[in-house]
Amino acid sequence: MRPLDPLGTDAAPAQPDLNLLRTFLAVYRSGSFTAAAQLLGLSQPTVTTQIRSLERQTRRELFERLPRGVAPTAVADELAARVAGPLDALAEATGHGPRESRAEPVHLAGPAELLSTRALPALAPLVTEGVRLRVTTGLTEPLLDELRAGRHDLVIATSRPRGRTLSAVPLADEEFVLVAAPAWADRIARRRADDLPAALHDVPLITYAEDLPILRRYWRHVFGRRLNCRAAVSVPDLRAVLALVTAGAGFSVLPRYLCAADLESGALVLLDAPADAPINTGFLVRRPGTSDNPHVTLVRDRLLEAGRTW
């Protein structure tokens, strides 16, 4: 009787060696040959060659090649489930797995506003205990691409990652609110009647991006109509939007966490209080594969704990 191949058939002529399986697992977890090569310290052509060799040996296609990265097939899912545990255990037993002595800086990335006002203050106690952080700000999709390539350990994402190569857990919900300074709020209230969008039509609009993504979503969700306004000011930092609106430049839609203090002090006024306000869920995404840095887990656990109160 011929020995079974890793997928449980009797058709494979040879058993894949551990190097091929390690490379397979790195590609499976990172979602691309390039990212796996960086994680393994190999060249991208070497990773490609090893995966092709494994596919020849198993006589199965393991990955679907995509314009950006790869997607595992059902066969790859089955193989990963069978080899991940033993390979991780072997790596740890041979000194290549998690070790308490490895405490390199934790590379954390996410939106500048959420990092500055919520995430980093929550991590301050860990910093006093010796955790080192290297922080990158940016938009979710480019940061997730960099995560797959091994540049970050954790990413706070404003949407759930697509595909099955990244593991994400909900971090916190952010509620969006329609706000203006008191002087504008009084003027809007006097001419509001029963049509708030119409009353806002001539008020300067302060926005995060020229295509008005947050405001358009609010208009669809709350008013059931399209937003037909042009921005008076577009600035790619919600903290700058908040500063402008508080200073009386106009109105905007902001995450409640960002302007809660100004609402409480009266520096800002809610223009609308819908029963079903728009909500966006943020996710905490960890770099694929195992990490030998115990501080990554400390940061992850602290963020998930703090996120319940945001």
PDB file of N, CA, C and O in Angstrom, residues 97-164:
ATOM      1  N   GLY A  97       9.511  29.451  17.815  1.00  0.00           N
ATOM      2  CA  GLY A  97       8.156  29.861  18.152  1.00  0.00           C
ATOM      3  C   GLY A  97       8.164  30.974  19.159  1.00  0.00           C
ATOM      4  O   GLY A  97       9.199  31.606  19.413  1.00  0.00           O
ATOM      5  N   PRO A  98       7.006  31.262  19.770  1.00  0.00           N
ATOM      6  CA  PRO A  98       6.942  32.362  20.738  1.00  0.00           C
ATOM      7  C   PRO A  98       7.875  32.139  21.916  1.00  0.00           C
ATOM      8  O   PRO A  98       7.955  31.063  22.484  1.00  0.00           O
ATOM      9  N   ARG A  99       8.634  33.177  22.286  1.00  0.00           N
ATOM     10  CA  ARG A  99       9.510  33.109  23.443  1.00  0.00           C
ATOM     11  C   ARG A  99       9.344  34.387  24.244  1.00  0.00           C
ATOM     12  O   ARG A  99       9.288  35.486  23.697  1.00  0.00           O
ATOM     13  N   GLU A 100       9.255  34.263  25.537  1.00  0.00           N
ATOM     14  CA  GLU A 100       9.040  35.419  26.385  1.00  0.00           C
ATOM     15  C   GLU A 100      10.184  36.418  26.291  1.00  0.00           C
ATOM     16  O   GLU A 100      10.027  37.593  26.588  1.00  0.00           O
ATOM     17  N   SER A 101      11.369  35.941  25.886  1.00  0.00           N
ATOM     18  CA  SER A 101      12.509  36.846  25.857  1.00  0.00           C
ATOM     19  C   SER A 101      12.492  37.778  24.656  1.00  0.00           C
ATOM     20  O   SER A 101      13.241  38.748  24.627  1.00  0.00           O
ATOM     21  N   ARG A 102      11.670  37.465  23.661  1.00  0.00           N
ATOM     22  CA  ARG A 102      11.619  38.302  22.482  1.00  0.00           C
ATOM     23  C   ARG A 102      10.601  39.402  22.690  1.00  0.00           C
ATOM     24  O   ARG A 102       9.406  39.159  22.696  1.00  0.00           O
ATOM     25  N   ALA A 103      11.033  40.615  22.910  1.00  0.00           N
ATOM     26  CA  ALA A 103      10.128  41.731  23.146  1.00  0.00           C
ATOM     27  C   ALA A 103      10.514  42.881  22.235  1.00  0.00           C
ATOM     28  O   ALA A 103      10.946  43.940  22.678  1.00  0.00           O
ATOM     29  N   GLU A 104      10.380  42.647  20.941  1.00  0.00           N
ATOM     30  CA  GLU A 104      10.655  43.688  19.963  1.00  0.00           C
ATOM     31  C   GLU A 104       9.511  44.701  19.967  1.00  0.00           C
ATOM     32  O   GLU A 104       8.441  44.446  20.523  1.00  0.00           O
ATOM     33  N   PRO A 105       9.704  45.869  19.345  1.00  0.00           N
ATOM     34  CA  PRO A 105       8.603  46.828  19.255  1.00  0.00           C
ATOM     35  C   PRO A 105       7.387  46.228  18.544  1.00  0.00           C
ATOM     36  O   PRO A 105       7.532  45.417  17.627  1.00  0.00           O
ATOM     37  N   VAL A 106       6.226  46.623  18.996  1.00  0.00           N
ATOM     38  CA  VAL A 106       4.973  46.196  18.366  1.00  0.00           C
ATOM     39  C   VAL A 106       4.611  47.238  17.315  1.00  0.00           C
ATOM     40  O   VAL A 106       4.515  48.434  17.618  1.00  0.00           O
ATOM     41  N   HIS A 107       4.408  46.787  16.087  1.00  0.00           N
ATOM     42  CA  HIS A 107       4.074  47.694  14.992  1.00  0.00           C
ATOM     43  C   HIS A 107       2.551  47.740  14.846  1.00  0.00           C
ATOM     44  O   HIS A 107       1.919  46.775  14.425  1.00  0.00           O
ATOM     45  N   LEU A 108       1.984  48.887  15.197  1.00  0.00           N
ATOM     46  CA  LEU A 108       0.539  49.101  15.212  1.00  0.00           C
ATOM     47  C   LEU A 108       0.180  50.151  14.175  1.00  0.00           C
ATOM     48  O   LEU A 108       0.858  51.180  14.066  1.00  0.00           O
ATOM     49  N   ALA A 109      -0.906  49.918  13.424  1.00  0.00           N
ATOM     50  CA  ALA A 109      -1.324  50.868  12.397  1.00  0.00           C
ATOM     51  C   ALA A 109      -2.836  51.043  12.437  1.00  0.00           C
ATOM     52  O   ALA A 109      -3.562  50.166  12.905  1.00  0.00           O
ATOM     53  N   GLY A 110      -3.296  52.178  11.930  1.00  0.00           N
ATOM     54  CA  GLY A 110      -4.724  52.438  11.894  1.00  0.00           C
ATOM     55  C   GLY A 110      -5.020  53.887  11.573  1.00  0.00           C
ATOM     56  O   GLY A 110      -4.117  54.672  11.245  1.00  0.00           O
ATOM     57  N   PRO A 111      -6.295  54.297  11.680  1.00  0.00           N
ATOM     58  CA  PRO A 111      -6.665  55.693  11.420  1.00  0.00           C
ATOM     59  C   PRO A 111      -6.022  56.616  12.456  1.00  0.00           C
ATOM     60  O   PRO A 111      -6.010  56.311  13.650  1.00  0.00           O
ATOM     61  N   ALA A 112      -5.516  57.745  12.004  1.00  0.00           N
ATOM     62  CA  ALA A 112      -4.810  58.664  12.902  1.00  0.00           C
ATOM     63  C   ALA A 112      -5.699  59.126  14.050  1.00  0.00           C
ATOM     64  O   ALA A 112      -5.256  59.218  15.193  1.00  0.00           O
ATOM     65  N   GLU A 113      -6.982  59.401  13.750  1.00  0.00           N
ATOM     66  CA  GLU A 113      -7.867  59.951  14.769  1.00  0.00           C
ATOM     67  C   GLU A 113      -8.148  58.941  15.873  1.00  0.00           C
ATOM     68  O   GLU A 113      -8.080  59.262  17.070  1.00  0.00           O
ATOM     69  N   LEU A 114      -8.466  57.711  15.498  1.00  0.00           N
ATOM     70  CA  LEU A 114      -8.779  56.693  16.503  1.00  0.00           C
ATOM     71  C   LEU A 114      -7.541  56.311  17.305  1.00  0.00           C
ATOM     72  O   LEU A 114      -7.605  56.098  18.521  1.00  0.00           O
ATOM     73  N   LEU A 115      -6.399  56.233  16.629  1.00  0.00           N
ATOM     74  CA  LEU A 115      -5.165  55.938  17.348  1.00  0.00           C
ATOM     75  C   LEU A 115      -4.852  57.035  18.368  1.00  0.00           C
ATOM     76  O   LEU A 115      -4.506  56.747  19.511  1.00  0.00           O
ATOM     77  N   SER A 116      -4.988  58.284  17.948  1.00  0.00           N
ATOM     78  CA  SER A 116      -4.594  59.398  18.814  1.00  0.00           C
ATOM     79  C   SER A 116      -5.518  59.577  20.009  1.00  0.00           C
ATOM     80  O   SER A 116      -5.055  59.872  21.117  1.00  0.00           O
ATOM     81  N   THR A 117      -6.818  59.411  19.793  1.00  0.00           N
ATOM     82  CA  THR A 117      -7.778  59.743  20.853  1.00  0.00           C
ATOM     83  C   THR A 117      -8.218  58.546  21.680  1.00  0.00           C
ATOM     84  O   THR A 117      -8.699  58.730  22.807  1.00  0.00           O
ATOM     85  N   ARG A 118      -8.051  57.343  21.166  1.00  0.00           N
ATOM     86  CA  ARG A 118      -8.549  56.175  21.895  1.00  0.00           C
ATOM     87  C   ARG A 118      -7.476  55.101  22.095  1.00  0.00           C
ATOM     88  O   ARG A 118      -7.181  54.701  23.221  1.00  0.00           O
ATOM     89  N   ALA A 119      -6.885  54.616  21.012  1.00  0.00           N
ATOM     90  CA  ALA A 119      -6.010  53.445  21.109  1.00  0.00           C
ATOM     91  C   ALA A 119      -4.736  53.732  21.890  1.00  0.00           C
ATOM     92  O   ALA A 119      -4.388  52.994  22.828  1.00  0.00           O
ATOM     93  N   LEU A 120      -4.018  54.780  21.533  1.00  0.00           N
ATOM     94  CA  LEU A 120      -2.735  55.042  22.195  1.00  0.00           C
ATOM     95  C   LEU A 120      -2.898  55.412  23.668  1.00  0.00           C
ATOM     96  O   LEU A 120      -2.120  54.919  24.501  1.00  0.00           O
ATOM     97  N   PRO A 121      -3.878  56.246  24.040  1.00  0.00           N
ATOM     98  CA  PRO A 121      -4.077  56.457  25.481  1.00  0.00           C
ATOM     99  C   PRO A 121      -4.367  55.169  26.243  1.00  0.00           C
ATOM    100  O   PRO A 121      -3.920  55.000  27.378  1.00  0.00           O
ATOM    101  N   ALA A 122      -5.095  54.239  25.615  1.00  0.00           N
ATOM    102  CA  ALA A 122      -5.400  52.970  26.277  1.00  0.00           C
ATOM    103  C   ALA A 122      -4.153  52.123  26.469  1.00  0.00           C
ATOM    104  O   ALA A 122      -4.085  51.296  27.392  1.00  0.00           O
ATOM    105  N   LEU A 123      -3.149  52.329  25.611  1.00  0.00           N
ATOM    106  CA  LEU A 123      -1.918  51.534  25.689  1.00  0.00           C
ATOM    107  C   LEU A 123      -0.860  52.167  26.580  1.00  0.00           C
ATOM    108  O   LEU A 123       0.200  51.576  26.794  1.00  0.00           O
ATOM    109  N   ALA A 124      -1.125  53.363  27.096  1.00  0.00           N
ATOM    110  CA  ALA A 124      -0.131  54.052  27.928  1.00  0.00           C
ATOM    111  C   ALA A 124       0.369  53.196  29.094  1.00  0.00           C
ATOM    112  O   ALA A 124       1.580  53.173  29.364  1.00  0.00           O
ATOM    113  N   PRO A 125      -0.507  52.470  29.827  1.00  0.00           N
ATOM    114  CA  PRO A 125       0.001  51.644  30.932  1.00  0.00           C
ATOM    115  C   PRO A 125       0.989  50.575  30.474  1.00  0.00           C
ATOM    116  O   PRO A 125       1.942  50.266  31.195  1.00  0.00           O
ATOM    117  N   LEU A 126       0.795  50.029  29.264  1.00  0.00           N
ATOM    118  CA  LEU A 126       1.733  49.020  28.761  1.00  0.00           C
ATOM    119  C   LEU A 126       3.090  49.650  28.451  1.00  0.00           C
ATOM    120  O   LEU A 126       4.136  49.024  28.655  1.00  0.00           O
ATOM    121  N   VAL A 127       3.065  50.879  27.952  1.00  0.00           N
ATOM    122  CA  VAL A 127       4.324  51.556  27.638  1.00  0.00           C
ATOM    123  C   VAL A 127       5.137  51.761  28.909  1.00  0.00           C
ATOM    124  O   VAL A 127       6.364  51.580  28.920  1.00  0.00           O
ATOM    125  N   THR A 128       4.462  52.125  29.995  1.00  0.00           N
ATOM    126  CA  THR A 128       5.188  52.324  31.263  1.00  0.00           C
ATOM    127  C   THR A 128       5.760  51.016  31.790  1.00  0.00           C
ATOM    128  O   THR A 128       6.686  51.028  32.613  1.00  0.00           O
ATOM    129  N   GLU A 129       5.230  49.885  31.309  1.00  0.00           N
ATOM    130  CA  GLU A 129       5.718  48.579  31.747  1.00  0.00           C
ATOM    131  C   GLU A 129       6.761  47.998  30.793  1.00  0.00           C
ATOM    132  O   GLU A 129       7.187  46.854  30.958  1.00  0.00           O
ATOM    133  N   GLY A 130       7.162  48.761  29.785  1.00  0.00           N
ATOM    134  CA  GLY A 130       8.240  48.308  28.913  1.00  0.00           C
ATOM    135  C   GLY A 130       7.852  47.945  27.502  1.00  0.00           C
ATOM    136  O   GLY A 130       8.728  47.596  26.691  1.00  0.00           O
ATOM    137  N   VAL A 131       6.553  48.011  27.161  1.00  0.00           N
ATOM    138  CA  VAL A 131       6.148  47.716  25.787  1.00  0.00           C
ATOM    139  C   VAL A 131       6.544  48.888  24.888  1.00  0.00           C
ATOM    140  O   VAL A 131       6.295  50.054  25.210  1.00  0.00           O
ATOM    141  N   ARG A 132       7.186  48.570  23.766  1.00  0.00           N
ATOM    142  CA  ARG A 132       7.565  49.591  22.802  1.00  0.00           C
ATOM    143  C   ARG A 132       6.632  49.528  21.602  1.00  0.00           C
ATOM    144  O   ARG A 132       6.254  48.439  21.153  1.00  0.00           O
ATOM    145  N   LEU A 133       6.268  50.692  21.088  1.00  0.00           N
ATOM    146  CA  LEU A 133       5.326  50.782  19.978  1.00  0.00           C
ATOM    147  C   LEU A 133       5.955  51.525  18.810  1.00  0.00           C
ATOM    148  O   LEU A 133       6.693  52.491  18.999  1.00  0.00           O
ATOM    149  N   ARG A 134       5.619  51.081  17.599  1.00  0.00           N
ATOM    150  CA  ARG A 134       5.958  51.796  16.383  1.00  0.00           C
ATOM    151  C   ARG A 134       4.632  51.971  15.631  1.00  0.00           C
ATOM    152  O   ARG A 134       4.034  50.988  15.196  1.00  0.00           O
ATOM    153  N   VAL A 135       4.191  53.208  15.492  1.00  0.00           N
ATOM    154  CA  VAL A 135       2.821  53.489  15.052  1.00  0.00           C
ATOM    155  C   VAL A 135       2.822  54.089  13.652  1.00  0.00           C
ATOM    156  O   VAL A 135       3.605  55.007  13.357  1.00  0.00           O
ATOM    157  N   THR A 136       1.934  53.577  12.805  1.00  0.00           N
ATOM    158  CA  THR A 136       1.751  54.075  11.443  1.00  0.00           C
ATOM    159  C   THR A 136       0.280  54.443  11.252  1.00  0.00           C
ATOM    160  O   THR A 136      -0.606  53.698  11.671  1.00  0.00           O
ATOM    161  N   THR A 137       0.033  55.583  10.635  1.00  0.00           N
ATOM    162  CA  THR A 137      -1.346  55.992  10.354  1.00  0.00           C
ATOM    163  C   THR A 137      -1.619  55.897   8.862  1.00  0.00           C
ATOM    164  O   THR A 137      -0.699  55.986   8.035  1.00  0.00           O
ATOM    165  N   GLY A 138      -2.886  55.718   8.516  1.00  0.00           N
ATOM    166  CA  GLY A 138      -3.235  55.633   7.102  1.00  0.00           C
ATOM    167  C   GLY A 138      -4.621  55.070   6.892  1.00  0.00           C
ATOM    168  O   GLY A 138      -5.391  54.857   7.836  1.00  0.00           O
ATOM    169  N   LEU A 139      -4.940  54.818   5.630  1.00  0.00           N
ATOM    170  CA  LEU A 139      -6.235  54.265   5.251  1.00  0.00           C
ATOM    171  C   LEU A 139      -6.205  52.742   5.359  1.00  0.00           C
ATOM    172  O   LEU A 139      -5.154  52.107   5.248  1.00  0.00           O
ATOM    173  N   THR A 140      -7.380  52.159   5.548  1.00  0.00           N
ATOM    174  CA  THR A 140      -7.471  50.734   5.875  1.00  0.00           C
ATOM    175  C   THR A 140      -6.875  49.830   4.803  1.00  0.00           C
ATOM    176  O   THR A 140      -6.056  48.952   5.113  1.00  0.00           O
ATOM    177  N   GLU A 141      -7.255  49.976   3.550  1.00  0.00           N
ATOM    178  CA  GLU A 141      -6.821  49.022   2.530  1.00  0.00           C
ATOM    179  C   GLU A 141      -5.302  49.009   2.334  1.00  0.00           C
ATOM    180  O   GLU A 141      -4.693  47.937   2.315  1.00  0.00           O
ATOM    181  N   PRO A 142      -4.642  50.169   2.201  1.00  0.00           N
ATOM    182  CA  PRO A 142      -3.173  50.118   2.110  1.00  0.00           C
ATOM    183  C   PRO A 142      -2.520  49.525   3.358  1.00  0.00           C
ATOM    184  O   PRO A 142      -1.534  48.781   3.257  1.00  0.00           O
ATOM    185  N   LEU A 143      -3.073  49.810   4.529  1.00  0.00           N
ATOM    186  CA  LEU A 143      -2.492  49.258   5.757  1.00  0.00           C
ATOM    187  C   LEU A 143      -2.654  47.738   5.803  1.00  0.00           C
ATOM    188  O   LEU A 143      -1.756  47.030   6.277  1.00  0.00           O
ATOM    189  N   LEU A 144      -3.786  47.223   5.330  1.00  0.00           N
ATOM    190  CA  LEU A 144      -3.973  45.766   5.306  1.00  0.00           C
ATOM    191  C   LEU A 144      -3.017  45.103   4.326  1.00  0.00           C
ATOM    192  O   LEU A 144      -2.521  43.998   4.580  1.00  0.00           O
ATOM    193  N   ASP A 145      -2.765  45.756   3.198  1.00  0.00           N
ATOM    194  CA  ASP A 145      -1.777  45.218   2.253  1.00  0.00           C
ATOM    195  C   ASP A 145      -0.403  45.149   2.913  1.00  0.00           C
ATOM    196  O   ASP A 145       0.345  44.176   2.745  1.00  0.00           O
ATOM    197  N   GLU A 146      -0.061  46.176   3.666  1.00  0.00           N
ATOM    198  CA  GLU A 146       1.224  46.185   4.369  1.00  0.00           C
ATOM    199  C   GLU A 146       1.254  45.144   5.483  1.00  0.00           C
ATOM    200  O   GLU A 146       2.307  44.561   5.769  1.00  0.00           O
ATOM    201  N   LEU A 147       0.104  44.897   6.112  1.00  0.00           N
ATOM    202  CA  LEU A 147       0.024  43.855   7.137  1.00  0.00           C
ATOM    203  C   LEU A 147       0.319  42.489   6.529  1.00  0.00           C
ATOM    204  O   LEU A 147       1.063  41.692   7.094  1.00  0.00           O
ATOM    205  N   ARG A 148      -0.267  42.228   5.377  1.00  0.00           N
ATOM    206  CA  ARG A 148      -0.021  40.951   4.691  1.00  0.00           C
ATOM    207  C   ARG A 148       1.449  40.795   4.330  1.00  0.00           C
ATOM    208  O   ARG A 148       1.983  39.689   4.302  1.00  0.00           O
ATOM    209  N   ALA A 149       2.103  41.921   4.057  1.00  0.00           N
ATOM    210  CA  ALA A 149       3.522  41.880   3.693  1.00  0.00           C
ATOM    211  C   ALA A 149       4.431  41.831   4.908  1.00  0.00           C
ATOM    212  O   ALA A 149       5.652  41.791   4.758  1.00  0.00           O
ATOM    213  N   GLY A 150       3.857  41.844   6.106  1.00  0.00           N
ATOM    214  CA  GLY A 150       4.644  41.715   7.315  1.00  0.00           C
ATOM    215  C   GLY A 150       5.163  43.015   7.890  1.00  0.00           C
ATOM    216  O   GLY A 150       6.015  43.002   8.786  1.00  0.00           O
ATOM    217  N   ARG A 151       4.670  44.158   7.431  1.00  0.00           N
ATOM    218  CA  ARG A 151       5.182  45.446   7.926  1.00  0.00           C
ATOM    219  C   ARG A 151       4.556  45.847   9.258  1.00  0.00           C
ATOM    220  O   ARG A 151       5.113  46.680   9.975  1.00  0.00           O
ATOM    221  N   HIS A 152       3.392  45.339   9.584  1.00  0.00           N
ATOM    222  CA  HIS A 152       2.720  45.659  10.840  1.00  0.00           C
ATOM    223  C   HIS A 152       2.382  44.366  11.581  1.00  0.00           C
ATOM    224  O   HIS A 152       2.257  43.295  10.972  1.00  0.00           O
ATOM    225  N   ASP A 153       2.221  44.482  12.888  1.00  0.00           N
ATOM    226  CA  ASP A 153       1.744  43.360  13.695  1.00  0.00           C
ATOM    227  C   ASP A 153       0.226  43.406  13.864  1.00  0.00           C
ATOM    228  O   ASP A 153      -0.431  42.368  13.860  1.00  0.00           O
ATOM    229  N   LEU A 154      -0.304  44.613  14.037  1.00  0.00           N
ATOM    230  CA  LEU A 154      -1.734  44.805  14.267  1.00  0.00           C
ATOM    231  C   LEU A 154      -2.202  46.007  13.469  1.00  0.00           C
ATOM    232  O   LEU A 154      -1.495  47.020  13.374  1.00  0.00           O
ATOM    233  N   VAL A 155      -3.401  45.909  12.914  1.00  0.00           N
ATOM    234  CA  VAL A 155      -4.015  47.031  12.208  1.00  0.00           C
ATOM    235  C   VAL A 155      -5.432  47.223  12.733  1.00  0.00           C
ATOM    236  O   VAL A 155      -6.203  46.257  12.847  1.00  0.00           O
ATOM    237  N   ILE A 156      -5.769  48.456  13.074  1.00  0.00           N
ATOM    238  CA  ILE A 156      -7.158  48.806  13.360  1.00  0.00           C
ATOM    239  C   ILE A 156      -7.787  49.196  12.035  1.00  0.00           C
ATOM    240  O   ILE A 156      -7.380  50.180  11.407  1.00  0.00           O
ATOM    241  N   ALA A 157      -8.756  48.415  11.585  1.00  0.00           N
ATOM    242  CA  ALA A 157      -9.374  48.598  10.273  1.00  0.00           C
ATOM    243  C   ALA A 157     -10.789  49.143  10.424  1.00  0.00           C
ATOM    244  O   ALA A 157     -11.509  48.762  11.347  1.00  0.00           O
ATOM    245  N   THR A 158     -11.171  50.011   9.509  1.00  0.00           N
ATOM    246  CA  THR A 158     -12.517  50.586   9.555  1.00  0.00           C
ATOM    247  C   THR A 158     -13.543  49.705   8.869  1.00  0.00           C
ATOM    248  O   THR A 158     -14.724  50.041   8.839  1.00  0.00           O
ATOM    249  N   SER A 159     -13.112  48.580   8.319  1.00  0.00           N
ATOM    250  CA  SER A 159     -14.022  47.607   7.721  1.00  0.00           C
ATOM    251  C   SER A 159     -13.405  46.223   7.849  1.00  0.00           C
ATOM    252  O   SER A 159     -12.186  46.096   8.020  1.00  0.00           O
ATOM    253  N   ARG A 160     -14.218  45.191   7.777  1.00  0.00           N
ATOM    254  CA  ARG A 160     -13.708  43.818   7.884  1.00  0.00           C
ATOM    255  C   ARG A 160     -12.903  43.474   6.634  1.00  0.00           C
ATOM    256  O   ARG A 160     -13.339  43.743   5.508  1.00  0.00           O
ATOM    257  N   PRO A 161     -11.710  42.911   6.794  1.00  0.00           N
ATOM    258  CA  PRO A 161     -10.908  42.542   5.624  1.00  0.00           C
ATOM    259  C   PRO A 161     -11.626  41.543   4.739  1.00  0.00           C
ATOM    260  O   PRO A 161     -12.321  40.648   5.226  1.00  0.00           O
ATOM    261  N   ARG A 162     -11.442  41.712   3.435  1.00  0.00           N
ATOM    262  CA  ARG A 162     -12.037  40.766   2.490  1.00  0.00           C
ATOM    263  C   ARG A 162     -11.199  39.495   2.422  1.00  0.00           C
ATOM    264  O   ARG A 162     -10.002  39.522   2.649  1.00  0.00           O
ATOM    265  N   GLY A 163     -11.856  38.386   2.080  1.00  0.00           N
ATOM    266  CA  GLY A 163     -11.147  37.123   1.939  1.00  0.00           C
ATOM    267  C   GLY A 163     -10.954  36.414   3.263  1.00  0.00           C
ATOM    268  O   GLY A 163     -11.396  36.865   4.317  1.00  0.00           O
ATOM    269  N   ARG A 164     -10.244  35.301   3.198  1.00  0.00           N
ATOM    270  CA  ARG A 164     -10.066  34.446   4.371  1.00  0.00           C
ATOM    271  C   ARG A 164      -8.650  34.424   4.895  1.00  0.00           C
ATOM    272  O   ARG A 164      -8.329  33.662   5.811  1.00  0.00           O
TER     273      ARG A 164
END
